[in-house]
Coordinates of C-alpha atoms in Angstrom, one line a residue:
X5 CA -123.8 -40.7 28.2
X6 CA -127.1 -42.7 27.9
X7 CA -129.1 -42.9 31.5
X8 CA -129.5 -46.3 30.7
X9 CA -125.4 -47.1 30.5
X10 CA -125.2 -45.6 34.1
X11 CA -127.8 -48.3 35.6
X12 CA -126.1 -50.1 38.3
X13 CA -128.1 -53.0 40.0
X14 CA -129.2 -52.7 44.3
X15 CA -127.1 -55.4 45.0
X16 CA -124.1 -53.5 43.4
X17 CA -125.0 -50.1 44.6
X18 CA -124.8 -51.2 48.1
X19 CA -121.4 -53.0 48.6
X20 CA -120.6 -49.4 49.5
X21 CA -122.1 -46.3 51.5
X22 CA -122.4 -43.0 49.7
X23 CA -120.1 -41.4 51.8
X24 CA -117.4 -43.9 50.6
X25 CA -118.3 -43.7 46.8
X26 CA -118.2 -39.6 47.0
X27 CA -115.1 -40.0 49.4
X28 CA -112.7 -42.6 47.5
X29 CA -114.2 -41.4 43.8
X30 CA -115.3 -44.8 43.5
X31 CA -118.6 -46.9 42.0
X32 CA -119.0 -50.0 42.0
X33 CA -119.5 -52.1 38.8
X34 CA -119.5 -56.0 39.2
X35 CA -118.9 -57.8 42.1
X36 CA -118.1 -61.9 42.4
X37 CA -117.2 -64.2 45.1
X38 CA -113.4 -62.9 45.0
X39 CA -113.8 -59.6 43.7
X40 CA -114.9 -56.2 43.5
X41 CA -114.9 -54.5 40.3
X42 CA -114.9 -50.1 40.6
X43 CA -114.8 -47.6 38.3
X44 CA -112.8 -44.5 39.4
X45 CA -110.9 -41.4 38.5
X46 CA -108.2 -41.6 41.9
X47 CA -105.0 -41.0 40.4
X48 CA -103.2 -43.4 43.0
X49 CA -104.4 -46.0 41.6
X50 CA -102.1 -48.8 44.0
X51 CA -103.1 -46.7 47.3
X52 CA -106.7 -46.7 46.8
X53 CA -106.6 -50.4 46.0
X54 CA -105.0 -51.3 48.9
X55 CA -107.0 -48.8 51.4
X56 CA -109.9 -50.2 49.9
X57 CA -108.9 -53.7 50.3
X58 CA -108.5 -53.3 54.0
X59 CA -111.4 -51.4 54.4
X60 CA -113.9 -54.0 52.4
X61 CA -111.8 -57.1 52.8
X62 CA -112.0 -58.3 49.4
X63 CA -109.7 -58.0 46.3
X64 CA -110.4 -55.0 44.6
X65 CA -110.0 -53.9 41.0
X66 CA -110.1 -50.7 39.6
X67 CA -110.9 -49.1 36.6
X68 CA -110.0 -45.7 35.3
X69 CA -112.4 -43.5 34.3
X70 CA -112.3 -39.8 33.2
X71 CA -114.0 -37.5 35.8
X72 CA -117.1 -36.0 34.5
X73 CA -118.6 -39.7 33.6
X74 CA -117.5 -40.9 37.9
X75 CA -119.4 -37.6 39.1
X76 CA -122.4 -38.5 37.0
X77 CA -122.3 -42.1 38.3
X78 CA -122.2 -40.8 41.7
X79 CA -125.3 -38.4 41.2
X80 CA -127.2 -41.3 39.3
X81 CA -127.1 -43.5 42.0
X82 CA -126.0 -42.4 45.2
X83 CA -127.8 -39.6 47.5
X84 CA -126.4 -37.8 49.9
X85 CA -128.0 -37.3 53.5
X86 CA -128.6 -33.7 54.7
X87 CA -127.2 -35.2 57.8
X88 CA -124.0 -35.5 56.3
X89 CA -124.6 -39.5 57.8
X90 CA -124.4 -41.1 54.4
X91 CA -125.0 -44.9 54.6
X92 CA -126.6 -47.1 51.9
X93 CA -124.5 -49.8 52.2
X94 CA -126.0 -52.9 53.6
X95 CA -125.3 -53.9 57.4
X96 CA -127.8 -55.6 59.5
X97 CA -127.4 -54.1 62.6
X98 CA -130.1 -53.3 65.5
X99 CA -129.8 -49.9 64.0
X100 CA -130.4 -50.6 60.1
X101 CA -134.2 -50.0 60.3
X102 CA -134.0 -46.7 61.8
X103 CA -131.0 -45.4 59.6
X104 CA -133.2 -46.4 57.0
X105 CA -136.1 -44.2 58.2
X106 CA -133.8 -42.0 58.5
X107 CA -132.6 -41.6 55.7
X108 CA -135.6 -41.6 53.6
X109 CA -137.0 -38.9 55.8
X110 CA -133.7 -36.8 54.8
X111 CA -134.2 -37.9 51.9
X112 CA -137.5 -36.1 51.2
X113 CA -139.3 -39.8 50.9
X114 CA -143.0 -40.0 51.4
X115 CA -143.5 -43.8 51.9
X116 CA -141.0 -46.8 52.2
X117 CA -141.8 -50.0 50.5
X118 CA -140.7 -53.6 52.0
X119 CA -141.2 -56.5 49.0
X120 CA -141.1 -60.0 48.7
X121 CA -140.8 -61.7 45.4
X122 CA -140.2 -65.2 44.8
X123 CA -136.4 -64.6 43.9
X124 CA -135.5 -60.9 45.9
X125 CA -136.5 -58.8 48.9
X126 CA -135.9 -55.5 48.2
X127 CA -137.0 -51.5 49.7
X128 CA -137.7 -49.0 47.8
X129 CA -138.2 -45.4 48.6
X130 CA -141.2 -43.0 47.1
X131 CA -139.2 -39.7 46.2
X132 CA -141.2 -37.1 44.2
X133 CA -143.9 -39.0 43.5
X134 CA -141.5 -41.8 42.0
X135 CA -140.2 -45.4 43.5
X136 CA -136.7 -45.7 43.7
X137 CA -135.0 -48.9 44.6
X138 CA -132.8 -48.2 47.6
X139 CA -132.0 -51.6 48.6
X140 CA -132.0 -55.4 48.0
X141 CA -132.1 -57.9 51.6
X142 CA -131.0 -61.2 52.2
X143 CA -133.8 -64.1 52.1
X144 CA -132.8 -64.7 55.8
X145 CA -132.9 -61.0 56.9
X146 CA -136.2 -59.8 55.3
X147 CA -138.5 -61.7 58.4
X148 CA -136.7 -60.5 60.9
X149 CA -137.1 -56.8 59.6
X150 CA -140.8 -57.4 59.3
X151 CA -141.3 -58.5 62.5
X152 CA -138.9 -55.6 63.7
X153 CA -141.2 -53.6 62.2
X154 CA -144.5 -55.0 63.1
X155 CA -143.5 -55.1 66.9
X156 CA -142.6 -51.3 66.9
X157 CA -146.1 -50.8 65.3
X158 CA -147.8 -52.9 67.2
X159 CA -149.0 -55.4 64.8
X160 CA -149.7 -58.7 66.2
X161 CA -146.6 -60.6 64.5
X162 CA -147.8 -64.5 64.4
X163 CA -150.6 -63.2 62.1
X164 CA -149.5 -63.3 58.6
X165 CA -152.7 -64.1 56.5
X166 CA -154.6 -60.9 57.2
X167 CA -153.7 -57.0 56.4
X168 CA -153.0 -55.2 59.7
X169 CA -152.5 -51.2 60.4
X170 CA -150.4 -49.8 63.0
X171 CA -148.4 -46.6 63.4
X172 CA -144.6 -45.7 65.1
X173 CA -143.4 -43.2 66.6
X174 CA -139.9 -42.2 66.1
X175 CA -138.9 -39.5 68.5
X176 CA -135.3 -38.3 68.5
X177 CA -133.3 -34.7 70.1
X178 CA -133.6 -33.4 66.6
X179 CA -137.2 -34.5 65.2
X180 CA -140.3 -36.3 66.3
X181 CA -142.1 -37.9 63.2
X182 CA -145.1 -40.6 62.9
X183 CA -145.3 -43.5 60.7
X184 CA -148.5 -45.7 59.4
X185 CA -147.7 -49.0 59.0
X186 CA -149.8 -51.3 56.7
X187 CA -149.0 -54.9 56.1
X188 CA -150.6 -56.6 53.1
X189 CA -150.2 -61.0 52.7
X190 CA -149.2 -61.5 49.6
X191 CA -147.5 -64.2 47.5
X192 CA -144.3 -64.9 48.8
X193 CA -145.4 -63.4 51.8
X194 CA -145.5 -60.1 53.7
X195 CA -145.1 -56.4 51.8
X196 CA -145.1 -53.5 54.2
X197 CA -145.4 -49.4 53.2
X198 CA -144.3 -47.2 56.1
X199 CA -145.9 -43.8 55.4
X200 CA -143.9 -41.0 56.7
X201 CA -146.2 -38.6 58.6
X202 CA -144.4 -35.4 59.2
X203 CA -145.8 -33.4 62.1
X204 CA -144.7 -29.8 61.0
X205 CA -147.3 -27.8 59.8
X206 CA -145.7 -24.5 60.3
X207 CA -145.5 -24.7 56.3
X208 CA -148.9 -26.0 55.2
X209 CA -150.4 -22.8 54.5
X210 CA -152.9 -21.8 51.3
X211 CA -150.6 -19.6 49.8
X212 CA -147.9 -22.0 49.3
X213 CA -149.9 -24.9 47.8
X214 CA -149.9 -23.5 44.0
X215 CA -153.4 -22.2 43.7
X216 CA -153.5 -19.1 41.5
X217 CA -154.4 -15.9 42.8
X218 CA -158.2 -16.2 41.3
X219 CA -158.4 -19.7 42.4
X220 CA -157.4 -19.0 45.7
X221 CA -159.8 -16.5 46.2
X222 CA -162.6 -19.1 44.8
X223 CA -161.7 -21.3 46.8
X224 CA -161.4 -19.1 50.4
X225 CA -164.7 -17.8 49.7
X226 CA -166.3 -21.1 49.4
X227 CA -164.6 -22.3 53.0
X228 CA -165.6 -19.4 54.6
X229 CA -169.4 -20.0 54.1
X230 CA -170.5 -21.4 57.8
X231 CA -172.5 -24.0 55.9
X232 CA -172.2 -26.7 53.3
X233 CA -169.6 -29.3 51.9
X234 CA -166.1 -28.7 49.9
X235 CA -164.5 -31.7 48.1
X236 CA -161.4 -32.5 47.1
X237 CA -160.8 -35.1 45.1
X238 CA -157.6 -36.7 43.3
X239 CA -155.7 -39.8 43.5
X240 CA -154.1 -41.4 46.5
X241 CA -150.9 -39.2 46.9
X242 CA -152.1 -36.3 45.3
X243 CA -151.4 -33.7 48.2
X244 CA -155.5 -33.9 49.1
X245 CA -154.8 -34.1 52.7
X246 CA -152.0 -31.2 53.0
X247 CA -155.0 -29.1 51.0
X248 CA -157.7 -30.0 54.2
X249 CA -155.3 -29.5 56.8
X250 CA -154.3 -25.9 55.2
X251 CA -157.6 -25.0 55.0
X252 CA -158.3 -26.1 58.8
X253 CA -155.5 -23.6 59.5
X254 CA -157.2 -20.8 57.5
X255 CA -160.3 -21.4 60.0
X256 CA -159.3 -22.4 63.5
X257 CA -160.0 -19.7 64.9
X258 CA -161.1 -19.3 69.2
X259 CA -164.4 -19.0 68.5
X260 CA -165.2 -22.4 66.4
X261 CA -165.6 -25.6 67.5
X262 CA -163.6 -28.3 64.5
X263 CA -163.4 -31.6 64.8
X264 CA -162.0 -34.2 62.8
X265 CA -162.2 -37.7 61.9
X266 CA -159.2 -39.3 59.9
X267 CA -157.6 -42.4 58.8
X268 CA -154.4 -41.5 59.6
X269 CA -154.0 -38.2 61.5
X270 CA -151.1 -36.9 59.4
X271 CA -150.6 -33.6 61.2
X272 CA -151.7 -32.5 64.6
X273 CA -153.4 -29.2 65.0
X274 CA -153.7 -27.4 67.7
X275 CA -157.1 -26.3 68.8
X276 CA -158.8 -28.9 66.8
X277 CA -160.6 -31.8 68.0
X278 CA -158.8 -35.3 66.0
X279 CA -160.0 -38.6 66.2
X280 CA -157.8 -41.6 64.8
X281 CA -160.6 -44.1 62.7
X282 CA -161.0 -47.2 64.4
X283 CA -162.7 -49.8 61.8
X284 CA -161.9 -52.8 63.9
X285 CA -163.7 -51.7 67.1
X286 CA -166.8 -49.9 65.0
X287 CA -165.2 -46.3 65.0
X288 CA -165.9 -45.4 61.5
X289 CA -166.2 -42.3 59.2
X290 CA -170.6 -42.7 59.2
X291 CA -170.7 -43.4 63.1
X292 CA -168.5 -41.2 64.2
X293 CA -170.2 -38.2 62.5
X294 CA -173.3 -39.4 64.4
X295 CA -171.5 -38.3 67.4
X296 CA -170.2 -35.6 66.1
X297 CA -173.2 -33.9 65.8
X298 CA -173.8 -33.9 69.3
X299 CA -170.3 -32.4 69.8
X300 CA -171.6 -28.8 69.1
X301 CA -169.6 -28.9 66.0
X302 CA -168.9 -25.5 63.6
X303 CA -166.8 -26.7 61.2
X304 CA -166.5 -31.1 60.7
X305 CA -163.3 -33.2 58.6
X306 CA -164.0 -36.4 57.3
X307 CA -161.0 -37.5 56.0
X308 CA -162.6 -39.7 52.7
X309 CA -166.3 -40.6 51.7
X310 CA -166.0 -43.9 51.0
X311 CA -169.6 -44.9 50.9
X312 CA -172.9 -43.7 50.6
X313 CA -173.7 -44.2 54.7
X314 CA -170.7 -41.2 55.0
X315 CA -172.0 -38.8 52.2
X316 CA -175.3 -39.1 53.2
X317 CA -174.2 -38.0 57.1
X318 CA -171.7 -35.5 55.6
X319 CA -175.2 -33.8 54.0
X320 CA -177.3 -34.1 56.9
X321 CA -174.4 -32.4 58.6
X322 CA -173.9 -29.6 55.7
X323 CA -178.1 -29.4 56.1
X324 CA -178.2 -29.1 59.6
X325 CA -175.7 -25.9 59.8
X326 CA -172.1 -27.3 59.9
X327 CA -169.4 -26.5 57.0
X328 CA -168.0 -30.1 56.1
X329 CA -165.1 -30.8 54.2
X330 CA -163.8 -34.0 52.8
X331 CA -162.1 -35.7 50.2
X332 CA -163.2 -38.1 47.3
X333 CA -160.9 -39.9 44.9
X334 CA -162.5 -39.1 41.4
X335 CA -160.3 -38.3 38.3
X336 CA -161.8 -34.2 37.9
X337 CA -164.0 -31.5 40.1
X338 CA -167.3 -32.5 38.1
X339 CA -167.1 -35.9 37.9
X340 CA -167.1 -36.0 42.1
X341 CA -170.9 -34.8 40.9
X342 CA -171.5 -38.8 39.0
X343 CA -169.7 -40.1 42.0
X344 CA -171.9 -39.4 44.4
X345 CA -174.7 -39.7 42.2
X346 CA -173.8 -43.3 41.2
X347 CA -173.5 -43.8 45.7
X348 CA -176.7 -43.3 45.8
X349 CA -177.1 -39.5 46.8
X350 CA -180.2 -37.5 45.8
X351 CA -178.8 -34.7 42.8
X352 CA -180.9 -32.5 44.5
X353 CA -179.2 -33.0 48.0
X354 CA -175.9 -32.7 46.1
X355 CA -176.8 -29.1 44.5
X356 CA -178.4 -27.6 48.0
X357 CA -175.1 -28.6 49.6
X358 CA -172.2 -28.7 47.7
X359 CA -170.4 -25.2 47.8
X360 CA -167.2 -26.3 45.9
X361 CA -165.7 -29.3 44.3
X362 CA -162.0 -29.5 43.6
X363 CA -159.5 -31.7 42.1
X364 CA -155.7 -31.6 42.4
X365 CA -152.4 -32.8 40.9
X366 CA -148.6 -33.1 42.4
X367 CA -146.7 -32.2 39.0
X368 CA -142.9 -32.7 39.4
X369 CA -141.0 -29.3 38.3
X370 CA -138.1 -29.7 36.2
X371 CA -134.4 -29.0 37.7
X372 CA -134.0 -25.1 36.6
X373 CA -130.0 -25.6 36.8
X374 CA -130.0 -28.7 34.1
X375 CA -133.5 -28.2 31.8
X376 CA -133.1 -27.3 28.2
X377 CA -135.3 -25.7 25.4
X378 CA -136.5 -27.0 22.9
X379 CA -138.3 -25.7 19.7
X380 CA -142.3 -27.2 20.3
X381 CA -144.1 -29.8 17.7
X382 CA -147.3 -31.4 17.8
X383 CA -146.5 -34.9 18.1
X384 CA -144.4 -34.2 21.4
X385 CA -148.5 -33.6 22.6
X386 CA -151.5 -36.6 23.0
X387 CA -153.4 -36.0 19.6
X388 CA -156.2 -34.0 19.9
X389 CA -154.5 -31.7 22.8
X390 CA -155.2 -28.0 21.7
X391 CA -151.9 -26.2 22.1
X392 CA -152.5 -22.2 22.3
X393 CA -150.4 -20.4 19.7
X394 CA -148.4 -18.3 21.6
X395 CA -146.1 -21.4 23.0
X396 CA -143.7 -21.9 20.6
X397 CA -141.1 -23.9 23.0
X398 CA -140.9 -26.2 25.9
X399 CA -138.2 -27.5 28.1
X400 CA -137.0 -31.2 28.5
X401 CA -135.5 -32.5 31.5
X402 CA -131.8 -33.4 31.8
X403 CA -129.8 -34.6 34.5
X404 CA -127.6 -32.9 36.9
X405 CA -125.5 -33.0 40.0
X406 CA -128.7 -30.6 41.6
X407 CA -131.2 -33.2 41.3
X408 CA -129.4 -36.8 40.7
X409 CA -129.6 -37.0 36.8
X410 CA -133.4 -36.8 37.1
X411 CA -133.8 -33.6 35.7
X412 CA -137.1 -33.2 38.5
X413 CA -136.6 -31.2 41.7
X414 CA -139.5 -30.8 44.1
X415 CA -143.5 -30.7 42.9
X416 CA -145.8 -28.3 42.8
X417 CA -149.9 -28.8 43.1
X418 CA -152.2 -28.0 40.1
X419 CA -155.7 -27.7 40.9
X420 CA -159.0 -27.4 39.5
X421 CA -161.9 -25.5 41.3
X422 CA -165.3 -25.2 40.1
X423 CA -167.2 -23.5 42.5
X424 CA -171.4 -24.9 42.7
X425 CA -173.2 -21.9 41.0
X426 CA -177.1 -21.8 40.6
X427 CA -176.6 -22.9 37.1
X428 CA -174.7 -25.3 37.9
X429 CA -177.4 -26.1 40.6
X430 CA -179.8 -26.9 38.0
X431 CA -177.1 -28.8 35.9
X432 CA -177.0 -31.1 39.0
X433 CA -181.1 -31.7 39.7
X434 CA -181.4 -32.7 35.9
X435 CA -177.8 -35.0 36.1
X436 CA -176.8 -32.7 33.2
X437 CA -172.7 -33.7 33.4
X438 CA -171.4 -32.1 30.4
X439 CA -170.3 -29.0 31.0
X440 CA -167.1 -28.0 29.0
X441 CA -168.7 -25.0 27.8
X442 CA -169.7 -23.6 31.1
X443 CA -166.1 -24.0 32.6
X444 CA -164.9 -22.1 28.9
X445 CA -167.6 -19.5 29.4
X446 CA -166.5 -18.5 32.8
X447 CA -162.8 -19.1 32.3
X448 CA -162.8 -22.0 35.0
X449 CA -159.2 -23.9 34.5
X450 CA -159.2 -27.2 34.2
X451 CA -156.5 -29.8 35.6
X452 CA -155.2 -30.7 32.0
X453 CA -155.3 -26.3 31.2
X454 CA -153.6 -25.3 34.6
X455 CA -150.6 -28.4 33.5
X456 CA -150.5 -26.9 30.1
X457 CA -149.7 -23.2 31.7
X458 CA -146.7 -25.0 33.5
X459 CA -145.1 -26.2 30.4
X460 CA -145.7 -22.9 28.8
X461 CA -144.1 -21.1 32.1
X462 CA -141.0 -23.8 31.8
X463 CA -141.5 -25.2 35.0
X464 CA -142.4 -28.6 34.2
X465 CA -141.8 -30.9 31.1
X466 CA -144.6 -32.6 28.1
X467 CA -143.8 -35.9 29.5
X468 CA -144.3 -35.7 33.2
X469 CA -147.9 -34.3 32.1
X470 CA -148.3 -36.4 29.1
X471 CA -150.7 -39.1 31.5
X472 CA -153.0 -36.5 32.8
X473 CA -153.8 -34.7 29.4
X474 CA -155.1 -38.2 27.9
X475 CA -156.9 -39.1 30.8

């Protein structure tokens, strides 16, 4: 069956809760002022009706449908709670906003989006890297949620023409979770994103990232020089910060002295030093590393160089003794080099500082119970791609009851480490950029070569890659 045909719209989706679609074998299809329209393969056809009658008080019509084509409408579009407390069905109660943190916690989610168009408020949910529409509210409903919202992260709710920050707590018997809150005035008025912040670390560890072995011990050396500055650059969402924190782990040690300045603090660590960034009240990234230098420091996280006032204190730092690290959102290792360089940076204070530069990628890995192989041709590749000859296939994604016909389960990090030789020294001083050959010559992996070894390995497919290998 074509994805497309198993499309069902958020308002339809959520006239029921998961647990009642997977329950009764039922999904909705169309819906009207006296009716509800379901697909289903019950074979008590009058029963169901009338249970369901009760249940949603509205007439109810059913539609027969053979069983393999419900169970993929169910997958499609209904997820199922690790909690086992299924609910995506829309009720407005004082509890809807935290079932729906919740759930997108179970759910794996890393951000939840609040919307307002002209015509429909909806939320959707970032799951893998990808937004999926979880639900569409009422005209009347969306404020209230907002301000709901805003008053549990202490946003000042009568101001609606300025962005704000704030960040809730959600503490229950079973887990204890942060959330940054960030409200943005916009058309039709207020669009929130909650990012989850989970507070377990006991998995953020090096060796679980997706470094390979040689890059892993590249990148360990670099960290473990007590001077200097290691970036990491990539987009927003990349996994840059989960890299920094597992490197903190690597070196908080009883002996050094780490502090850290962040915007938010995503994890807490014990032993090391956080401070939450402050714009508002003059706590920034530059100011704060003035202070920080006269906190005995061995080891200093700035969580982004923004602007040239933070890089330059970042190398006066790195000069004066201190191992820095940081992140920088540039598209590959070397062009962090032309970033700072185009801030304003001296290339020779780049080269006498930097020990590595890094750039990273969250690649979604296809479902290993639905993928399929596939004989390889060249135009499945961005032209001018150079395929090596011993991959012959690739895999496609599918669909399955594993990983909600999207063929992707989980996501695995691709990097690209190029550690700050004394050629490459030199390369800096004279702003020489171009060097492809070097990173051939000394068998350096770029982010594009690293992506092709996964669709060679089968663990991810052409297309989810296609963006980064024309880029």
């Amino acid at each position: 069956m074509k994805k497309e045909l198993l499309e069902i719209p958020t308002e339809t989706i959520q006239l029921i809760t998961a647990e009642q679609a997977y329950s009764y074998r039922i999904v909705p299809v169309k819906s009207d002022k006296t009716s509800l329209t379901f697909k289903t393969d019950f074979n008590d056809l009058a029963s169901l009706q009338q249970e369901l009658q009760i249940i949603l008080g509205s007439t109810i019509v059913l539609e027969k449908e053979n069983s393999q084509t419900i169970d993929t409408y169910l997958q499609k579009n209904y997820r199922k709670r690790t909690s086992g407390n299924s609910s995506s069905s829309l009720n407005y109660s004082e509890d809807f906003l935290l079932n729906m943190i919740h759930e997108a916690k179970e759910l794996g989610s890393s951000d939840i989006h609040f919307e307002v168009y002209e015509k429909q408020h909806r939320v959707r949910f970032r799951i893998d890297g990808k937004l999926l529409e979880r639900y569409v509210i009422s005209e009347n409903e969306y404020p209230k949620i907002v301000n709901r919202i805003k008053i549990m992260g202490r946003l000042d709710i009568s101001e609606k023409r300025l962005p704000q920050d704030g960040r809730i707590n959600i503490s229950t018997g079973k887990e204890d979770f942060d959330i940054r809150v960030s409200s943005l005035p916009t058309l039709h008025g207020e669009k929130l994103v909650l990012r989850i912040l989970s507070k377990n670390t006991l998995t953020v560890q090096l060796e679980n990232l997706g470094f390979t072995s040689n890059e892993l011990d590249t990148y360990k050396i670099a960290v473990k020089k007590p001077n200097g500055i290691v970036l990491i650059s990539g987009p927003t969402g990349s996994g840059k910060t989960t890299t920094l924190y597992a490197t903190l782990k690597l070196l908080n040690t009883n002996d050094t002295n780490i502090l850290t300045i962040e915007d938010p603090i995503e994890y807490t660590l014990e032993g090391v030093n956080q401070v939450q960034l402050k714009e508002n009240i003059g706590l920034d990234f530059a100011s704060t590393l003035r202070t920080f230098l006269r906190q005995d420091p061995d080891i200093i996280m700035v969580g982004e160089i923004r602007d040239v006032a933070t890089a330059n204190m970042a190398i006066r730092a790195a000069l004066t003794g201190h191992l820095v690290l940081s992140t920088i959102h540039t598209n590959s290792a070397w062009a962090t080099i032309s970033r700072l360089i185009d801030m304003g940076v001296p290339p020779f204070l780049i080269a006498s500082t930097l020990n590595v530069s890094v750039a990273q990628r969250l690649i979604r890995k296809l479902c290993t119970s639905c993928k399929t192989e596939e004989k390889l041709t060249i135009d499945v590749f961005p032209k001018g791609v150079v395929i090596p000859e011993s991959v012959t296939t690739h895999f496609k994604a599918n669909g399955c009851t594993e990983c909600y016909q999207t063929g992707y389960k989980g996501r695995k990090a691709i990097y690209e480490i190029i550690p700050i030789t004394k050629e490459l020294v030199e390369s800096i001083e004279k702003k020489e950029l171009n060097i492809s050959s070097y990173l051939k010559q000394n068998n350096i992996a770029t982010l594009q070569d690293n992506a092709l070894s996964l669709v060679a390995e089968g663990i991810t497919s052409v297309d989810e890659i296609f963006s980064l290998l024309i880029s």
